Coordinates of C-alpha atoms and ligand atoms in Angstrom, one line a residue:
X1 CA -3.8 30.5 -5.0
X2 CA -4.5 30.3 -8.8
X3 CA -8.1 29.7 -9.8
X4 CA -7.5 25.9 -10.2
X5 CA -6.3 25.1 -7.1
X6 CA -9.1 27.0 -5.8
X7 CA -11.4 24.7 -7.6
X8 CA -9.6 21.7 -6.7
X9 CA -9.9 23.0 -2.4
X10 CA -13.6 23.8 -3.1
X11 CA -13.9 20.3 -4.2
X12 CA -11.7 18.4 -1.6
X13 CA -14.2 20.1 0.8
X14 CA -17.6 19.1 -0.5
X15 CA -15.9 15.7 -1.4
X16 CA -14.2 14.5 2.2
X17 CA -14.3 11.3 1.0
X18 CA -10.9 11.0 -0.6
X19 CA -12.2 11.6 -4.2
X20 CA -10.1 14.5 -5.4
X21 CA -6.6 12.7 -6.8
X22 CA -3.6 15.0 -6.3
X23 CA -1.0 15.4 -9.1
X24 CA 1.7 13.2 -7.7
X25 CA -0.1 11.0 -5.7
X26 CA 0.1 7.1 -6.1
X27 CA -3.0 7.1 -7.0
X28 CA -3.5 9.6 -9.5
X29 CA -0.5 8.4 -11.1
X30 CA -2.2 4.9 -11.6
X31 CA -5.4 6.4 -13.2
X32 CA -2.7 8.8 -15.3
X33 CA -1.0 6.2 -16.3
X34 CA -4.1 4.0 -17.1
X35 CA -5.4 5.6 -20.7
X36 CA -4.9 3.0 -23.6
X37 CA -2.2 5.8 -25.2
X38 CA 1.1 6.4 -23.6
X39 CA 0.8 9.9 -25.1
X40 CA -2.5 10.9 -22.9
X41 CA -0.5 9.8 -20.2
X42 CA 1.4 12.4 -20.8
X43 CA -0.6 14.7 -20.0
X44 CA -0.7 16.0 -16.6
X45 CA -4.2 17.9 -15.0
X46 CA -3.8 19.1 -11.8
X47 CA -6.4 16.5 -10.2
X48 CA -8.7 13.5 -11.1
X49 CA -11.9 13.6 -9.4
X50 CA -13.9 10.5 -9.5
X51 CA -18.1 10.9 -8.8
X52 CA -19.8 8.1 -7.5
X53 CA -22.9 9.0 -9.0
X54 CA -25.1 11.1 -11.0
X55 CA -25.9 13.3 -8.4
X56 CA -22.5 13.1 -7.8
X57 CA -21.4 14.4 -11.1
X58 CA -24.2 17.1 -10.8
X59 CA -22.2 18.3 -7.7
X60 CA -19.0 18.6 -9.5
X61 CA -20.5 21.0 -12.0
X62 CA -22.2 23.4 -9.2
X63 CA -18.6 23.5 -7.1
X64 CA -16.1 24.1 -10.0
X65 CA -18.8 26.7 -11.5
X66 CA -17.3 29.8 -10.8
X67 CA -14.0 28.5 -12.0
X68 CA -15.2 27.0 -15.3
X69 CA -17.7 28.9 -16.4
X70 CA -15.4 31.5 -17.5
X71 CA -13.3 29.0 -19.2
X72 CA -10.2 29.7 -16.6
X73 CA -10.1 26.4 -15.5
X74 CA -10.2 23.6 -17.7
X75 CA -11.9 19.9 -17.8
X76 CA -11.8 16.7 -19.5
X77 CA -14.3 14.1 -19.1
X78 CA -13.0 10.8 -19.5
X79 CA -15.1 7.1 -20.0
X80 CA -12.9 4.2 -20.2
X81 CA -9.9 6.2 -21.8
X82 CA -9.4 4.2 -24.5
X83 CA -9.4 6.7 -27.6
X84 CA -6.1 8.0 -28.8
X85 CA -6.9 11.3 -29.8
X86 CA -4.6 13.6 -27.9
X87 CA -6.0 15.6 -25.2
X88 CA -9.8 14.0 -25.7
X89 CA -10.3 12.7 -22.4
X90 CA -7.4 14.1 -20.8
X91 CA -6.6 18.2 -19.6
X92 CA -3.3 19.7 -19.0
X93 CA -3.0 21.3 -15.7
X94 CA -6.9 21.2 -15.1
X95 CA -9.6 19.0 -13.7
X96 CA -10.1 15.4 -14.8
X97 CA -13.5 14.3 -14.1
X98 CA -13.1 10.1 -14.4
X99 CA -16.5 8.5 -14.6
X100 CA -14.6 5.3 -13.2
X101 CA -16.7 4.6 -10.3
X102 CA -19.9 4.9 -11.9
X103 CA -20.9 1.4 -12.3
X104 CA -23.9 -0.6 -12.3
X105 CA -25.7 -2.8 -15.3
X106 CA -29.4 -3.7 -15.2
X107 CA -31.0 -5.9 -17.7
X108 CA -34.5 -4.4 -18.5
X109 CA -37.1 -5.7 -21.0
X110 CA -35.3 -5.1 -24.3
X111 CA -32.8 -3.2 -23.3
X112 CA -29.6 -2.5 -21.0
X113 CA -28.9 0.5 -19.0
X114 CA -25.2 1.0 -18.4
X115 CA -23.4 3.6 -16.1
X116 CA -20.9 5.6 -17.9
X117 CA -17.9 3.8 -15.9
X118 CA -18.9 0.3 -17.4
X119 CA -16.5 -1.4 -20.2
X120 CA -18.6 -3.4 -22.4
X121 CA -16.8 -6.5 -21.9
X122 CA -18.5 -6.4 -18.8
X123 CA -21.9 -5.8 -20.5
X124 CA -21.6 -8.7 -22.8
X125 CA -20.7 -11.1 -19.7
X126 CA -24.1 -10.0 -17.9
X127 CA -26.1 -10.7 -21.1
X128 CA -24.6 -13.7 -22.0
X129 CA -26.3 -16.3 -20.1
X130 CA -29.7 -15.0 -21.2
X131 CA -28.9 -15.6 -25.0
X132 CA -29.0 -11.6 -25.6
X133 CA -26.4 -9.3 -26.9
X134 CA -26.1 -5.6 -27.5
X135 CA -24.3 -3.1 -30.3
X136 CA -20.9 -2.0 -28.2
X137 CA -17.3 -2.1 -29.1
X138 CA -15.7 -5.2 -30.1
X139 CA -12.6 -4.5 -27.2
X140 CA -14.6 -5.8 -23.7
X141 CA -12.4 -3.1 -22.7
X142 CA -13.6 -0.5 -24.6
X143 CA -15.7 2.8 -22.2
X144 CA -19.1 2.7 -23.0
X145 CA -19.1 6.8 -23.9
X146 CA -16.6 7.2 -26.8
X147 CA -18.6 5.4 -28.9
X148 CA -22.0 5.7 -28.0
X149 CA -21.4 9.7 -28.4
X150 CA -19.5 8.9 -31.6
X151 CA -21.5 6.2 -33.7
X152 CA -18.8 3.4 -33.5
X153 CA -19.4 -0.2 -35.3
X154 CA -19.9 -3.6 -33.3
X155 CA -19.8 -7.0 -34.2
X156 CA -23.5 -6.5 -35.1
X157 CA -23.0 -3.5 -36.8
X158 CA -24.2 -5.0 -40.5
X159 CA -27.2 -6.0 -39.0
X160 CA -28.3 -3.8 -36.2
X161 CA -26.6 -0.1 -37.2
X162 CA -24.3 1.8 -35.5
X163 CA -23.4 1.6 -31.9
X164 CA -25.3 5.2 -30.9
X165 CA -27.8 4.3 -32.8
X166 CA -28.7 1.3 -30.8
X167 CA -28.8 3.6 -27.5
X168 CA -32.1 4.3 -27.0
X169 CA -31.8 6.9 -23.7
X170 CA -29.3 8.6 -22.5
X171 CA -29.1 10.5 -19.1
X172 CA -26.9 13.7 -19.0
X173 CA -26.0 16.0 -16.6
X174 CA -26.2 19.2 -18.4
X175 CA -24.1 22.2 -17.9
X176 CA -27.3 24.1 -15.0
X177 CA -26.3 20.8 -13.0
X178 CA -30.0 19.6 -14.3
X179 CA -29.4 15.9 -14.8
X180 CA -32.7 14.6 -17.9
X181 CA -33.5 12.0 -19.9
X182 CA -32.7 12.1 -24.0
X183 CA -35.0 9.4 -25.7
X184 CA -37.7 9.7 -28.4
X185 CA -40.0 10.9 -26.2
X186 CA -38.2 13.5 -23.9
X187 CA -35.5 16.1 -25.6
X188 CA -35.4 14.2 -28.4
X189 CA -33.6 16.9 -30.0
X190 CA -30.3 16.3 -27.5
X191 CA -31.0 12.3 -28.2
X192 CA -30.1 13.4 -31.8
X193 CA -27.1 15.5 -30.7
X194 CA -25.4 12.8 -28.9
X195 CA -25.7 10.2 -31.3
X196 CA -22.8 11.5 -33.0
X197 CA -22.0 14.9 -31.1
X198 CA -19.4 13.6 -28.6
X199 CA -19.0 15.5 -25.3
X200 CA -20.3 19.2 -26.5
X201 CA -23.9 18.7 -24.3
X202 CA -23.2 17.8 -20.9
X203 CA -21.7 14.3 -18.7
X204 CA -23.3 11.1 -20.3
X205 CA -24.0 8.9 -16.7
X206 CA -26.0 6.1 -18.0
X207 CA -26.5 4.8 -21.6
X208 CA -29.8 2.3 -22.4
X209 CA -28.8 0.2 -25.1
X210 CA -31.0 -2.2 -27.2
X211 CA -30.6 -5.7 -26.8
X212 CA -31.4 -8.6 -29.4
X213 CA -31.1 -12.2 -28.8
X214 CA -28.0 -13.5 -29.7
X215 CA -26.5 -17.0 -30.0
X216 CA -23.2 -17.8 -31.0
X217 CA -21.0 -16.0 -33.6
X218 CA -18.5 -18.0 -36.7
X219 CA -15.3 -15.8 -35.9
X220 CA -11.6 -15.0 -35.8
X221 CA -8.2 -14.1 -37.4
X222 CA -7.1 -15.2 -40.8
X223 CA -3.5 -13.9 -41.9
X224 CA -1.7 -14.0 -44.9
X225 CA 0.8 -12.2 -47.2
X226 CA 0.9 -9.0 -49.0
X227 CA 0.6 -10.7 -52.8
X228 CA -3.1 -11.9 -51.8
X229 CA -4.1 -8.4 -50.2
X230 CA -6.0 -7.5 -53.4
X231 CA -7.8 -10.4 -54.3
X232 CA -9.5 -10.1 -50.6
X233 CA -10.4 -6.1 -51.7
X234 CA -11.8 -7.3 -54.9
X235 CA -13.5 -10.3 -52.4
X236 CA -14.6 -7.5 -50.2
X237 CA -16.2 -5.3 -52.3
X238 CA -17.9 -8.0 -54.4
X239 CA -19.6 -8.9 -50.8
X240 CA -20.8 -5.4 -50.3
X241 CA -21.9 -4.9 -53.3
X242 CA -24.4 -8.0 -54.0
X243 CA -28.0 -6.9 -53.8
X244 CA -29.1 -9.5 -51.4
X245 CA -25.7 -9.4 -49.5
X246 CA -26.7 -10.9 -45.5
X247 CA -26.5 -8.8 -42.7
X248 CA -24.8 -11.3 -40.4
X249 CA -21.3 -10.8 -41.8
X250 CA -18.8 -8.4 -40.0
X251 CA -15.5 -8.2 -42.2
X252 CA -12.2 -6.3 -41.0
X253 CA -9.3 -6.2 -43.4
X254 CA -5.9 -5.0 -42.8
X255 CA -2.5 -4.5 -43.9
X256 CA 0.2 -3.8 -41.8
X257 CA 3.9 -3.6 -40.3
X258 CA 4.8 -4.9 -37.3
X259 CA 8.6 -5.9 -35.9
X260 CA 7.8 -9.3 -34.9
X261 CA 7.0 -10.2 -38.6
X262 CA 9.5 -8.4 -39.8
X263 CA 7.6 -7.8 -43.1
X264 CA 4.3 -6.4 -44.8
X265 CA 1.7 -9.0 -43.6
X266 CA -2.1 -8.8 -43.7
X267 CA -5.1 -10.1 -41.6
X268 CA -8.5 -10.5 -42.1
X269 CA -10.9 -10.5 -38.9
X270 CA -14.4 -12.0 -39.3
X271 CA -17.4 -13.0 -37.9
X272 CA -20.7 -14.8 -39.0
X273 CA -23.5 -13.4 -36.5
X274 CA -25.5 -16.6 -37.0
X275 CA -24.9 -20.2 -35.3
X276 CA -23.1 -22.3 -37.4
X277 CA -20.6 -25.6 -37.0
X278 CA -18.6 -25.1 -40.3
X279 CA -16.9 -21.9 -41.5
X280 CA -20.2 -20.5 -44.1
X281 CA -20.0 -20.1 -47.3
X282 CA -20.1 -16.0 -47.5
X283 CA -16.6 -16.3 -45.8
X284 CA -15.0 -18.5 -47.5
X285 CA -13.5 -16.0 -50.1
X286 CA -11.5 -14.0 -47.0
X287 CA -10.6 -17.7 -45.3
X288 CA -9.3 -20.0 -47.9
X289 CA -6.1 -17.6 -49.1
X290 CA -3.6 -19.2 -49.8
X291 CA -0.5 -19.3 -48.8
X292 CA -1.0 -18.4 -45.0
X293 CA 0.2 -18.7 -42.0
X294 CA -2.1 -21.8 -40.1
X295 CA -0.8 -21.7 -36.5
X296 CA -2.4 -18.0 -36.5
X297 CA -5.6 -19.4 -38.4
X298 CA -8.3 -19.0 -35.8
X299 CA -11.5 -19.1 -37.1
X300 CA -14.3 -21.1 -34.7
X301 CA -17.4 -21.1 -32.7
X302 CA -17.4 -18.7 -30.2
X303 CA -19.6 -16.4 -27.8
X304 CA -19.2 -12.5 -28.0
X305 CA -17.9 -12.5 -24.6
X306 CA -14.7 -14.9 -26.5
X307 CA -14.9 -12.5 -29.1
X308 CA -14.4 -9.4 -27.3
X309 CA -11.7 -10.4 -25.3
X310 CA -10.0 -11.8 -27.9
X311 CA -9.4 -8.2 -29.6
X312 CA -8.8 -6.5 -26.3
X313 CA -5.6 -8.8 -26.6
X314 CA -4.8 -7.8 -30.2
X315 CA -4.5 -3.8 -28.6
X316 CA -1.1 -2.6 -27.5
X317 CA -1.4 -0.9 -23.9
X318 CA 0.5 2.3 -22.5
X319 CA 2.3 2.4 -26.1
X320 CA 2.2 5.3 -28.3
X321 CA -0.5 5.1 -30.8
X322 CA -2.0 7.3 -33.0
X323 CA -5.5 7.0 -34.8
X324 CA -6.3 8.8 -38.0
X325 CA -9.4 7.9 -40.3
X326 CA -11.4 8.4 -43.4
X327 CA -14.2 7.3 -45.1
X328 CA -14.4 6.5 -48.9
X329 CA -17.0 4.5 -51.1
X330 CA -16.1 1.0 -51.3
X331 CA -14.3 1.4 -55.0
X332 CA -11.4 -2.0 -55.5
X333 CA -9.2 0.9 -57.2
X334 CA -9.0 3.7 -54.4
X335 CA -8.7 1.0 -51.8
X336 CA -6.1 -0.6 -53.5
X337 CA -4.3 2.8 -54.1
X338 CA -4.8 3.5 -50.4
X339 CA -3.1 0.6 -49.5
X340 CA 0.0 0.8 -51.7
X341 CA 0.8 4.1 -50.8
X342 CA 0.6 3.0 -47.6
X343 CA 2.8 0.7 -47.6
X344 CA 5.0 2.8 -49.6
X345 CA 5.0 5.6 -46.6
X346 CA 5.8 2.6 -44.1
X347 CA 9.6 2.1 -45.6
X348 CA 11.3 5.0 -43.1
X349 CA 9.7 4.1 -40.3
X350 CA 9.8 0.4 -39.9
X351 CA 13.0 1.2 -38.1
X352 CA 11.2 2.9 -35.2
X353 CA 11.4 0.6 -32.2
X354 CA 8.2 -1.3 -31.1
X355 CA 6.7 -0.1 -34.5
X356 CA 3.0 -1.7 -34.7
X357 CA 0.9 -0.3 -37.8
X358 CA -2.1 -1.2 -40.3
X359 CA -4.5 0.0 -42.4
X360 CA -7.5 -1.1 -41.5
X361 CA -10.5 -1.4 -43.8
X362 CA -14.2 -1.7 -42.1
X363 CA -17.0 -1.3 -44.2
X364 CA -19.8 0.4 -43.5
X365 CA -22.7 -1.6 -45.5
X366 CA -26.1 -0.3 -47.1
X367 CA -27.8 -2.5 -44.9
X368 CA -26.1 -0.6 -41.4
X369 CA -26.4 3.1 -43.0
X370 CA -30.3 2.2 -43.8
X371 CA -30.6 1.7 -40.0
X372 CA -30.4 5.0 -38.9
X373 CA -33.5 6.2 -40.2
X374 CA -35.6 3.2 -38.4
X375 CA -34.0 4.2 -34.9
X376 CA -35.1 8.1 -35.6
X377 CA -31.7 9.8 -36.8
X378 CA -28.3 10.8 -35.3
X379 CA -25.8 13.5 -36.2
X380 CA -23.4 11.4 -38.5
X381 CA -24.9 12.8 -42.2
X382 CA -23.7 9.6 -43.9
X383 CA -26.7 9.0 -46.0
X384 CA -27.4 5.5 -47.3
X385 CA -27.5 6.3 -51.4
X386 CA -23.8 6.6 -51.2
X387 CA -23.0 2.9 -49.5
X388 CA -21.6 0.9 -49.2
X389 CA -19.1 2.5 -47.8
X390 CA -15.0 1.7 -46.2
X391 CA -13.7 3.3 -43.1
X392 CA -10.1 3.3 -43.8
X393 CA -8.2 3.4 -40.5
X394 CA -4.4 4.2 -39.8
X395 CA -3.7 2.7 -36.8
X396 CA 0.0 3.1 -35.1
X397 CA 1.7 1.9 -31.9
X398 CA 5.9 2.7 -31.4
X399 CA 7.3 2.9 -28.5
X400 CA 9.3 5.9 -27.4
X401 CA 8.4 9.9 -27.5
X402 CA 11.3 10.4 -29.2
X403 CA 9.9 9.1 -32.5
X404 CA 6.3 11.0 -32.3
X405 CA 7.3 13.6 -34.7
X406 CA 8.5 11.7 -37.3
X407 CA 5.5 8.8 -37.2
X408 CA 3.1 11.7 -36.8
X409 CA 4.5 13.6 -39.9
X410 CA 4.4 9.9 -42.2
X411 CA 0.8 9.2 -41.1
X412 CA -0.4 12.6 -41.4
X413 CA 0.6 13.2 -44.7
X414 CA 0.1 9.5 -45.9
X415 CA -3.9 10.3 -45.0
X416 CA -3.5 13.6 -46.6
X417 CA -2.2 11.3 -50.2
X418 CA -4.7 8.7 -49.3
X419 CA -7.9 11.6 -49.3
X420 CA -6.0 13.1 -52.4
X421 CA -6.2 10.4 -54.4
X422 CA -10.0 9.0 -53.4
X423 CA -10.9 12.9 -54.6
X424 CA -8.9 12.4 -57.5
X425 CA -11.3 9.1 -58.3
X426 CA -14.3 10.9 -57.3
X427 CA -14.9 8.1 -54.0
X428 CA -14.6 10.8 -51.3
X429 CA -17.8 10.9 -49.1
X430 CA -16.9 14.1 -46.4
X431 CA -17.2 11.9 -43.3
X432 CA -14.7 11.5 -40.5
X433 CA -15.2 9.0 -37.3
X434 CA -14.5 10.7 -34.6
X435 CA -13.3 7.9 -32.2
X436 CA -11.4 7.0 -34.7
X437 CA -9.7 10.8 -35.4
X438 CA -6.8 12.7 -35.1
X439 CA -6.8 15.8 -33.2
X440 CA -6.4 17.7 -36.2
X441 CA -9.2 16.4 -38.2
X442 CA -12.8 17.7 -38.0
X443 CA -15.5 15.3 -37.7
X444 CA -18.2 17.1 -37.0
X445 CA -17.5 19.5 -39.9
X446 CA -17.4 16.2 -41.6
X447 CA -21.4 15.4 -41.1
X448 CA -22.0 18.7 -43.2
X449 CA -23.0 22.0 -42.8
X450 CA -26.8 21.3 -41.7
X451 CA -25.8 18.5 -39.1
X452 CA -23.2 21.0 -37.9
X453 CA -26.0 23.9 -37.2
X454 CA -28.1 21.6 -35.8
X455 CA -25.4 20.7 -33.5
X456 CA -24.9 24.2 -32.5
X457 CA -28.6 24.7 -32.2
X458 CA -28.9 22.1 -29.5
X459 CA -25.5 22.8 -27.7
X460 CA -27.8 27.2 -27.5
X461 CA -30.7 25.5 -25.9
X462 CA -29.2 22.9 -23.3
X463 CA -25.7 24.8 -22.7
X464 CA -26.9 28.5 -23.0
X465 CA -23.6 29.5 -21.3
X466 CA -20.9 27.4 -23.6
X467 CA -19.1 25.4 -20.4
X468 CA -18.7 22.3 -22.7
X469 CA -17.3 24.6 -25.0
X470 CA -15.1 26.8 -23.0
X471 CA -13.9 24.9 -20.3
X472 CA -14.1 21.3 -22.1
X473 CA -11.9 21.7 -25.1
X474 CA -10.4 18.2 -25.7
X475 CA -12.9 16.0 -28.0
X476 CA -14.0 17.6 -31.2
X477 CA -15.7 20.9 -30.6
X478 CA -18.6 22.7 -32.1
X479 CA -17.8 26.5 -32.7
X480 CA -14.2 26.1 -34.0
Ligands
FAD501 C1 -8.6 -2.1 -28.8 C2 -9.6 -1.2 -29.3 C3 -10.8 -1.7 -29.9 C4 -11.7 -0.8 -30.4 N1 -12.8 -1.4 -30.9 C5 -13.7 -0.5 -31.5 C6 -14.9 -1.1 -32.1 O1 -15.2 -2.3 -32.0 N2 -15.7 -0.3 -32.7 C7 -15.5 1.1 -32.8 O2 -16.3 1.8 -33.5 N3 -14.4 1.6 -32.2 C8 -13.5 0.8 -31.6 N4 -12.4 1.4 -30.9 C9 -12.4 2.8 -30.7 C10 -12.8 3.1 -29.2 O3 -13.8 2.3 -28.8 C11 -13.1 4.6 -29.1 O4 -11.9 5.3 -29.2 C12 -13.9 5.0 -27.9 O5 -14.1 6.4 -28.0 C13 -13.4 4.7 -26.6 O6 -14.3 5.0 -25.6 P1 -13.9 5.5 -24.1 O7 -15.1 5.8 -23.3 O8 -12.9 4.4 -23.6 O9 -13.1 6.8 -24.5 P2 -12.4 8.0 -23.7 O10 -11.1 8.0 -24.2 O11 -12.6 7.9 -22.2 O12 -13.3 9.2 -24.2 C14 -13.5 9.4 -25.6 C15 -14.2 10.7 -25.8 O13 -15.6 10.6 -25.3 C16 -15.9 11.5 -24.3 N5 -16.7 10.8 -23.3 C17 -16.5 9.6 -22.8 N6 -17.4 9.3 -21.9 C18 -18.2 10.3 -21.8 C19 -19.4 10.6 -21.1 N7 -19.9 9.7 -20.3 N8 -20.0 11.8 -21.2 C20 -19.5 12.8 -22.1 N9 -18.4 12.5 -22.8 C21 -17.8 11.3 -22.7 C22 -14.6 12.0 -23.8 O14 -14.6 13.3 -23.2 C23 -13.7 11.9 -25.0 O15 -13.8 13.1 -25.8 C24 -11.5 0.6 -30.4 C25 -10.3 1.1 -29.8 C26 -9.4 0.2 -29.3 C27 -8.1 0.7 -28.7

């Protein structure tokens, strides 16, 4: 018997309760088949085991021990599965652990605590009817981990920082089995860490998030065509630029391919975080393009719950996607440049069946970098004298395997010409996002050299031993 199967019996015994998924299963197949990407589908561990709990989880590492701590057998730690970075949440051959059936959501004071099996969409339909909100992903389906370990932006993001910055505890089962607190009272020093240090520290089970009050958001989907594209990045970085620019905006632009166009098209997604009956002023530059297509014209009222669920529809399930990323200061020229080349790089692939592709632009304002300080620090190194800032996202869904090499090989090296050329104009800034990243990119060598020692600092002191290292490879490691 090799060493996993071992680990997998040793579980199936302390776990009689039909917890420990067997490759081939029905059951394993369904979670298998359940990750947002086709391609970490894929990927085949030998088991899934679902905890029920913390203590649970705790359990897990104490059994599997002698098999992991060597590194011999592998294991991924998944949330809600949603990021597309192959391998992340997802182990060939070894154990998944699927923090699935960890749920549970409790309002307290001025915050929410969340078990690591949530989706926020879930979140934002508990807080709703109390006229509060919280910083999580804009997808209700989103898993509450990716981007509460990664930084992440929300529909609040402008005002209320990133999306690990607004966590405010989190619990962790560290790699002794030890389950503790991270706040900014209590290992502060691991609170840090995770904002921003993915899953090198232990198993994130519950997350408590801020809460602010929240009425109703200004918010939708403009789109329009290609010859307007860079009027709205002149728009856009006129906006993030003014000195007195409001917090309550959250602007999306993008430019993309997809089949059922048939074309080039763009589309702006906004939101106004204040109550308001008429589309405001601030967005009227990105709403009153010219020509553009009406019928898909859906700016309106709406609560976050609407808001959520309405981009959980625009996502593409069980398809092959790829995410790639990088971050330049918001300069009209290199986004411009970004955007032409690619749409240059998009002409031999358009051809690839079920192609679905943008660029998608999200800035990250002064206003959200300045935030980080106020809620103590994270890991990121994005330091506010450089903002305001654009994420620049490649974003790619086909349909068959058959065509990952050659989509991989155009998006790959249309990032590469898209980094070139930022250098080239001096509007680099070395920051990656990891939910947003590639396998082969390095975000956490991307917050710097002193960020990255602190990193490994933290990972010495609360995993002496290296099993989130060794045995947990997929995610972005620290000792590469
Ligand atoms: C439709 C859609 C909308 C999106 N919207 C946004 C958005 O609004 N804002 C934004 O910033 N990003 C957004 N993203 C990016 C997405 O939220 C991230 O990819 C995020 O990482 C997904 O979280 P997850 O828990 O589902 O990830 P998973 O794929 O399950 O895991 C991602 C990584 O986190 C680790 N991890 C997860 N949970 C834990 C845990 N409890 N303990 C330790 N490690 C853990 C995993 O090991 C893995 O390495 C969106 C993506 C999609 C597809």
């Amino acid at each position: 018997m090799n060493s996993s199967s071992q680990a997998i019996t040793a579980l199936q015994k302390a776990f009689p309760d039909n917890q420990t998924f067997l490759r081939g299963s029905p059951e394993f197949d369904e979670l298998n088949g359940s990750y947002l990407s086709a391609i970490e589908g894929d990927i085949i561990p030998a088991a899934i085991f679902r905890p029920k709990d913390k203590h649970e989880v705790s359990k897990f590492l104490h059994i599997t021990q002698p098999y992991t701590s060597n590194g011999d057998v592998k294991f991924a730690v998944r949330g809600g599965g949603q990021q597309p970075t192959h391998a992340c949440a997802n182990i060939q051959d070894g154990i998944t652990l699927d923090l699935g059936m960890l749920t549970g959501i409790e309002i307290r004071d001025s915050s929410v605590s969340i078990a690591a099996g949530e989706r926020w969409g879930a979140v934002y339909e508990r807080l709703l009817p109390l006229g509060l909100a919280t910083s999580g992903s804009r997808s209700g389906k989103g898993g509450i981990g990716g981007l509460s370990l990664a930084g992440g932006l929300s529909f609040f993001s402008t005002r209320e920082g990133f999306i690990a910055d607004n966590v405010i505890n989190y619990e962790i089962v560290l790699a002794s089995g030890d389950i503790v607190n991270a706040n900014k009272h209590e290992n502060t020093d691991l609170l840090i860490a995770l904002r921003g240090g993915g899953n090198n520290f232990g198993v994130v089970t519950r997350y408590d998030v801020r809460t602010f009050k929240q009425g109703p958001l200004w918010g939708g989907s403009v789109y329009y065509f290609t010859p307007s594209f860079p009027s709205q990045l002149e728009a856009l970085v006129t906006e993030l630029k003014k000195p007195n620019a409001t917090a309550e905006t959250h602007l999306m632009l993008s430019i993309g391919y997809a089949a059922q166009f048939g074309q080039t098209m763009c589309q702006n997604q906004l939101y106004y975080t204040q109550e308001t009956e008429t589309n405001p002023p601030v967005l009227e530059p990105f709403t009153n393009i010219q020509p553009q297509i009406d019928a898909l014209y859906s700016m309106r009222k709406l609560n976050v719950v609407d808001a959520a669920t309405e981009q959980t529809g625009d996502a593409m399930e069980r398809q092959r996607t790829s995410y790639m990323n990088t971050v330049i200061r918001a300069d009209v020229d290199a986004l411009q440049a970004a955007a032409d080349i690619y749409t240059a790089a998009l002409e031999p692939i358009k051809t690839v069946e079920g192609l679905v592709c943008s660029l998608t632009l999200q800035p990250y304002p002064v206003s959200l970098l300045k935030k980080t300080a106020e809620a103590g620090g994270n890991s990121l190194g994005l330091d506010p004298a450089n903002g305001p800032l654009v994420s620049i996202l490649l974003l790619t869904y086909w349909k068959n395997r058959s065509d990952d090499e050659q989509v991989f090989q155009v998006m790959n090296s249309t990032l590469q010409k898209i980094k070139n050329d930022s250098r080239v104009r001096n509007q680099t800034v070395k920051y990656e996002f990891m939910s947003y990243a590639a396998s082969f990119q390095d975000p956490i060598d991307s917050y710097g050299a002193e960020n990255k020692i602190k990193l490994q600092d933290v990972s010495k002191k609360y995993d002496p031993k290296g099993l989130f290292q060794k045995a947990v490879r997929g995610g972005f490691k620290l000792f590469t």
